[in-house]
Coordinates of N, CA and C in Angstrom, one line a residue:
M1 N 184.9 -40.4 -46.6 CA 183.8 -40.6 -45.6 C 182.6 -41.2 -46.4
E2 N 182.1 -42.4 -45.8 CA 181.0 -43.0 -46.4 C 179.7 -42.1 -46.3
Q3 N 178.9 -42.1 -47.3 CA 177.6 -41.5 -47.2 C 176.6 -42.3 -47.9
K4 N 175.4 -42.2 -47.4 CA 174.2 -42.9 -47.9 C 173.1 -41.9 -48.2
H5 N 173.0 -41.5 -49.4 CA 172.0 -40.5 -49.7 C 170.6 -41.1 -49.8
P6 N 169.6 -40.3 -49.5 CA 169.6 -38.9 -49.1 C 170.1 -38.7 -47.7
L7 N 170.6 -37.5 -47.5 CA 171.2 -37.1 -46.2 C 170.2 -36.3 -45.4
P8 N 170.3 -36.4 -44.1 CA 169.5 -35.5 -43.3 C 170.0 -34.0 -43.4
P9 N 169.1 -33.1 -43.2 CA 167.8 -33.1 -42.6 C 166.8 -33.6 -43.7
F10 N 165.8 -34.4 -43.3 CA 164.9 -35.0 -44.3 C 163.7 -34.1 -44.6
T11 N 163.3 -34.2 -45.8 CA 162.0 -33.7 -46.2 C 161.0 -34.9 -46.3
E12 N 159.8 -34.6 -46.6 CA 158.9 -35.8 -46.8 C 159.3 -36.6 -48.0
E13 N 159.7 -36.0 -49.0 CA 160.2 -36.7 -50.2 C 161.4 -37.5 -49.9
T14 N 162.4 -37.0 -49.2 CA 163.7 -37.7 -49.0 C 163.4 -38.8 -47.9
A15 N 162.5 -38.6 -46.9 CA 162.2 -39.6 -46.0 C 161.5 -40.8 -46.7
K16 N 160.6 -40.5 -47.6 CA 160.0 -41.6 -48.4 C 161.0 -42.3 -49.2
Q17 N 162.0 -41.6 -49.8 CA 163.1 -42.3 -50.5 C 163.8 -43.3 -49.6
K18 N 164.2 -42.8 -48.4 CA 164.9 -43.6 -47.5 C 164.1 -44.9 -47.1
V19 N 162.8 -44.7 -46.9 CA 162.0 -45.9 -46.6 C 161.9 -46.9 -47.7
Q20 N 161.8 -46.4 -49.0 CA 161.7 -47.2 -50.1 C 163.0 -47.9 -50.4
M21 N 164.1 -47.2 -50.2 CA 165.4 -47.9 -50.3 C 165.6 -49.0 -49.3
A22 N 165.2 -48.8 -48.1 CA 165.3 -49.8 -47.1 C 164.4 -51.0 -47.4
E23 N 163.2 -50.8 -47.9 CA 162.3 -51.9 -48.3 C 162.9 -52.7 -49.4
D24 N 163.4 -52.0 -50.4 CA 164.0 -52.7 -51.6 C 165.2 -53.5 -51.2
A25 N 166.1 -52.9 -50.3 CA 167.3 -53.6 -49.9 C 166.9 -54.9 -49.1
W26 N 166.0 -54.8 -48.1 CA 165.7 -55.9 -47.3 C 165.0 -57.0 -48.2
N27 N 164.2 -56.6 -49.1 CA 163.5 -57.6 -50.0 C 164.5 -58.3 -50.9
A28 N 165.7 -57.7 -51.2 CA 166.7 -58.3 -52.0 C 167.5 -59.4 -51.2
K29 N 167.4 -59.3 -49.8 CA 167.9 -60.3 -48.9 C 169.4 -60.5 -49.1
N30 N 170.2 -59.5 -49.2 CA 171.6 -59.5 -49.3 C 172.2 -58.9 -48.0
P31 N 172.5 -59.7 -47.0 CA 172.9 -59.1 -45.7 C 174.1 -58.1 -45.8
E32 N 175.1 -58.4 -46.6 CA 176.3 -57.6 -46.6 C 175.9 -56.2 -47.2
K33 N 175.1 -56.2 -48.3 CA 174.6 -55.0 -48.9 C 173.7 -54.2 -48.0
V34 N 172.8 -54.9 -47.3 CA 171.9 -54.2 -46.4 C 172.7 -53.5 -45.3
S35 N 173.7 -54.2 -44.8 CA 174.5 -53.7 -43.6 C 175.2 -52.3 -44.0
M36 N 175.5 -52.1 -45.2 CA 176.2 -50.9 -45.6 C 175.3 -49.6 -45.5
A37 N 174.0 -49.7 -45.2 CA 173.1 -48.6 -45.0 C 173.2 -48.1 -43.5
Y38 N 174.0 -48.9 -42.7 CA 174.0 -48.7 -41.3 C 175.4 -48.2 -40.9
S39 N 175.5 -47.4 -39.9 CA 176.9 -46.9 -39.4 C 177.7 -48.1 -38.9
P40 N 179.0 -48.0 -39.0 CA 179.8 -49.1 -38.5 C 179.5 -49.5 -37.0
D41 N 179.0 -48.5 -36.2 CA 178.7 -48.8 -34.8 C 177.2 -48.8 -34.5
T42 N 176.4 -49.1 -35.5 CA 175.0 -49.1 -35.4 C 174.5 -49.9 -34.2
E43 N 173.4 -49.4 -33.6 CA 172.8 -50.1 -32.5 C 171.4 -50.5 -32.9
W44 N 171.0 -51.7 -32.6 CA 169.6 -52.2 -32.9 C 169.0 -52.8 -31.7
R45 N 167.7 -52.7 -31.6 CA 166.9 -53.6 -30.8 C 165.9 -54.2 -31.8
N46 N 165.9 -55.5 -31.9 CA 165.0 -56.2 -32.8 C 164.3 -57.3 -32.0
R47 N 163.0 -57.1 -31.6 CA 162.4 -58.0 -30.7 C 163.2 -58.0 -29.4
N48 N 163.7 -59.2 -29.0 CA 164.5 -59.3 -27.8 C 166.0 -59.4 -28.0
K49 N 166.4 -59.0 -29.2 CA 167.8 -59.1 -29.6 C 168.4 -57.7 -29.7
F50 N 169.6 -57.6 -29.2 CA 170.4 -56.3 -29.2 C 171.6 -56.6 -30.1
I51 N 171.7 -55.8 -31.1 CA 172.7 -56.0 -32.2 C 173.5 -54.7 -32.3
N52 N 174.9 -54.9 -32.3 CA 175.8 -53.8 -32.4 C 176.8 -54.0 -33.5
G53 N 176.9 -53.0 -34.4 CA 177.8 -53.0 -35.4 C 177.4 -53.8 -36.7
R54 N 178.1 -53.5 -37.8 CA 177.7 -54.1 -39.1 C 177.9 -55.7 -39.1
A55 N 179.0 -56.2 -38.4 CA 179.2 -57.6 -38.5 C 178.0 -58.3 -37.8
E56 N 177.5 -57.8 -36.7 CA 176.4 -58.4 -36.0 C 175.1 -58.3 -36.9
V57 N 175.0 -57.2 -37.6 CA 173.8 -57.0 -38.5 C 173.8 -58.1 -39.6
V58 N 175.0 -58.3 -40.2 CA 175.1 -59.3 -41.2 C 174.8 -60.7 -40.7
A59 N 175.3 -61.1 -39.5 CA 175.0 -62.4 -38.9 C 173.5 -62.5 -38.6
F60 N 172.9 -61.5 -38.1 CA 171.5 -61.5 -37.7 C 170.7 -61.7 -39.0
L61 N 171.0 -60.9 -40.1 CA 170.2 -61.0 -41.3 C 170.3 -62.4 -42.0
K62 N 171.5 -62.9 -41.9 CA 171.7 -64.3 -42.5 C 170.9 -65.3 -41.8
D63 N 170.8 -65.2 -40.5 CA 170.0 -66.2 -39.7 C 168.5 -65.9 -40.0
K64 N 168.1 -64.6 -40.0 CA 166.7 -64.3 -40.2 C 166.2 -64.9 -41.5
W65 N 166.9 -64.6 -42.6 CA 166.4 -65.0 -43.9 C 166.6 -66.5 -44.2
K66 N 167.4 -67.2 -43.3 CA 167.5 -68.6 -43.4 C 166.2 -69.3 -42.8
T67 N 165.7 -68.7 -41.7 CA 164.6 -69.2 -41.0 C 163.3 -68.6 -41.5
E68 N 163.3 -67.4 -41.9 CA 162.1 -66.7 -42.4 C 162.1 -66.8 -44.0
Q69 N 161.5 -67.9 -44.5 CA 161.6 -68.3 -45.9 C 160.5 -67.6 -46.7
S70 N 160.8 -67.3 -48.0 CA 159.8 -66.6 -48.9 C 159.5 -65.2 -48.3
Y71 N 160.4 -64.6 -47.7 CA 160.3 -63.3 -47.0 C 159.9 -62.2 -48.0
K72 N 158.8 -61.4 -47.7 CA 158.4 -60.3 -48.5 C 158.0 -59.2 -47.5
L73 N 158.5 -58.0 -47.7 CA 158.4 -56.8 -46.8 C 157.7 -55.6 -47.4
K74 N 156.9 -54.9 -46.7 CA 156.4 -53.6 -47.1 C 156.5 -52.6 -46.0
K75 N 157.2 -51.5 -46.3 CA 157.4 -50.4 -45.3 C 156.6 -49.2 -45.7
E76 N 156.1 -48.4 -44.7 CA 155.4 -47.2 -45.0 C 155.9 -46.1 -44.0
L77 N 156.2 -44.9 -44.6 CA 156.6 -43.8 -43.7 C 155.5 -43.4 -42.8
W78 N 155.8 -43.2 -41.5 CA 154.8 -42.8 -40.5 C 155.1 -41.4 -40.1
A79 N 156.4 -41.1 -39.8 CA 156.7 -39.7 -39.4 C 158.2 -39.5 -39.6
F80 N 158.6 -38.2 -39.6 CA 160.0 -37.9 -39.7 C 160.3 -36.6 -39.1
T81 N 161.6 -36.4 -38.7 CA 162.1 -35.1 -38.3 C 163.4 -34.9 -39.0
E82 N 164.3 -34.0 -38.5 CA 165.5 -33.7 -39.2 C 166.4 -35.0 -39.5
N83 N 166.6 -35.8 -38.5 CA 167.5 -37.0 -38.8 C 166.8 -38.3 -38.3
K84 N 165.5 -38.3 -38.1 CA 164.8 -39.5 -37.6 C 163.6 -39.8 -38.5
I85 N 163.4 -41.1 -38.7 CA 162.3 -41.6 -39.4 C 161.6 -42.7 -38.7
A86 N 160.3 -42.7 -38.7 CA 159.5 -43.8 -38.1 C 158.7 -44.4 -39.2
V87 N 158.7 -45.8 -39.2 CA 158.0 -46.5 -40.2 C 157.0 -47.5 -39.6
R88 N 156.0 -47.8 -40.3 CA 155.1 -48.9 -40.0 C 155.5 -50.0 -41.1
F89 N 155.4 -51.2 -40.7 CA 155.8 -52.3 -41.7 C 155.0 -53.5 -41.5
E90 N 154.9 -54.3 -42.5 CA 154.5 -55.7 -42.4 C 155.3 -56.6 -43.3
Y91 N 155.5 -57.8 -42.9 CA 156.1 -58.7 -43.8 C 155.5 -60.1 -43.6
E92 N 155.7 -60.9 -44.6 CA 155.2 -62.3 -44.6 C 156.3 -63.3 -44.9
Y93 N 156.2 -64.4 -44.2 CA 157.2 -65.5 -44.4 C 156.6 -66.8 -44.0
H94 N 157.3 -67.9 -44.3 CA 156.9 -69.2 -43.7 C 158.2 -69.8 -43.1
N95 N 157.9 -70.6 -42.1 CA 159.0 -71.3 -41.5 C 159.4 -72.6 -42.2
E96 N 160.3 -73.4 -41.7 CA 160.7 -74.6 -42.4 C 159.6 -75.6 -42.4
A97 N 158.7 -75.6 -41.5 CA 157.6 -76.5 -41.5 C 156.5 -76.1 -42.5
G98 N 156.6 -74.9 -43.1 CA 155.6 -74.4 -44.0 C 154.5 -73.5 -43.4
Q99 N 154.6 -73.3 -42.1 CA 153.6 -72.4 -41.5 C 153.9 -70.9 -41.9
W100 N 152.8 -70.2 -42.4 CA 153.0 -68.8 -42.8 C 152.7 -67.9 -41.6
F101 N 153.4 -66.8 -41.7 CA 153.3 -65.7 -40.7 C 153.2 -64.4 -41.3
R102 N 152.5 -63.4 -40.7 CA 152.6 -62.0 -41.0 C 153.1 -61.3 -39.8
A103 N 154.2 -60.6 -40.0 CA 154.8 -59.9 -38.9 C 154.5 -58.4 -39.2
Y104 N 154.2 -57.6 -38.2 CA 153.9 -56.2 -38.4 C 154.4 -55.4 -37.1
G105 N 154.6 -54.2 -37.3 CA 155.0 -53.3 -36.2 C 155.5 -52.0 -36.7
N106 N 156.4 -51.4 -35.8 CA 157.0 -50.1 -36.0 C 158.5 -50.1 -35.8
E107 N 159.1 -49.2 -36.6 CA 160.6 -49.1 -36.4 C 160.8 -47.6 -36.2
N108 N 161.8 -47.3 -35.4 CA 162.3 -45.9 -35.2 C 163.7 -45.9 -35.6
W109 N 164.1 -45.0 -36.6 CA 165.4 -44.9 -37.1 C 166.0 -43.6 -36.8
E110 N 167.3 -43.6 -36.5 CA 168.1 -42.3 -36.3 C 169.3 -42.4 -37.2
F111 N 169.6 -41.3 -37.9 CA 170.7 -41.3 -38.9 C 171.8 -40.3 -38.5
D112 N 173.0 -40.6 -38.9 CA 174.1 -39.7 -38.6 C 174.1 -38.7 -39.8
A113 N 175.0 -37.7 -39.8 CA 175.1 -36.7 -40.8 C 175.4 -37.2 -42.2
N114 N 176.0 -38.4 -42.2 CA 176.3 -39.0 -43.5 C 175.2 -39.9 -44.1
G115 N 174.0 -39.9 -43.4 CA 172.9 -40.7 -43.9 C 172.9 -42.1 -43.6
L116 N 173.8 -42.5 -42.7 CA 173.9 -43.9 -42.2 C 173.0 -44.1 -41.0
M117 N 172.3 -45.2 -40.9 CA 171.4 -45.4 -39.8 C 172.3 -45.8 -38.5
Q118 N 172.2 -44.9 -37.5 CA 172.9 -45.2 -36.3 C 172.2 -46.1 -35.3
K119 N 170.8 -45.9 -35.3 CA 170.0 -46.6 -34.4 C 168.7 -47.1 -35.1
R120 N 168.4 -48.3 -34.7 CA 167.2 -48.9 -35.3 C 166.5 -49.7 -34.1
F121 N 165.3 -49.3 -33.8 CA 164.5 -49.9 -32.7 C 163.2 -50.4 -33.3
A122 N 163.1 -51.7 -33.3 CA 161.9 -52.4 -33.9 C 161.0 -53.1 -32.9
S123 N 159.7 -52.8 -33.0 CA 158.7 -53.5 -32.2 C 157.9 -54.4 -33.2
I124 N 157.9 -55.7 -33.0 CA 157.4 -56.6 -34.0 C 156.5 -57.6 -33.4
N125 N 155.4 -57.9 -34.0 CA 154.4 -58.9 -33.6 C 154.2 -59.9 -34.7
D126 N 154.1 -61.2 -34.4 CA 153.9 -62.2 -35.4 C 152.5 -62.8 -35.3
L127 N 151.9 -63.0 -36.4 CA 150.5 -63.6 -36.5 C 150.6 -64.8 -37.4
E128 N 150.2 -66.0 -36.9 CA 150.1 -67.1 -37.8 C 149.0 -66.9 -38.8
I129 N 149.2 -67.2 -40.1 CA 148.2 -67.0 -41.1 C 148.2 -68.3 -42.0
T130 N 147.2 -68.5 -42.8 CA 147.2 -69.5 -43.8 C 147.8 -68.9 -45.1
E131 N 148.2 -69.8 -46.0 CA 148.8 -69.3 -47.2 C 147.7 -68.5 -48.0
S132 N 146.4 -68.8 -47.9 CA 145.4 -68.1 -48.6 C 145.1 -66.7 -48.0
E133 N 145.6 -66.4 -46.8 CA 145.5 -65.1 -46.2 C 146.6 -64.2 -46.5
R134 N 147.6 -64.6 -47.3 CA 148.7 -63.8 -47.6 C 148.2 -62.5 -48.4
K135 N 148.9 -61.4 -48.1 CA 148.6 -60.2 -48.9 C 149.7 -59.7 -49.7
L136 N 151.0 -60.1 -49.4 CA 152.2 -59.6 -50.1 C 152.7 -60.6 -51.1

């Protein structure tokens, strides 16, 4: 049986570990590796997209990092319970035309007993910025 440590129930320390692991994985921009943190039947809502299963996660992330160039992400633990974690995040990227953006918002995560994320619900806002306004 696949497991992704740390496992629930989470403590503040293990919730922070999970958040840092997610930040590191997304910043490495390897869709196949990132997808392995999610359950095979994971369910996502990402802006106006609904994603189901690891294969759709991989396809989504490949497209994301193709269009969101120079992507850099920072996540912060907001709250946690036994098998749920909420994070605040921001990331910066530029599009093909060179316009920079800062995206920010919240994510709610729910994990199965094996530490794989079953559900990920993201609310995200984008703000056009100049390159000199970048923070990350």
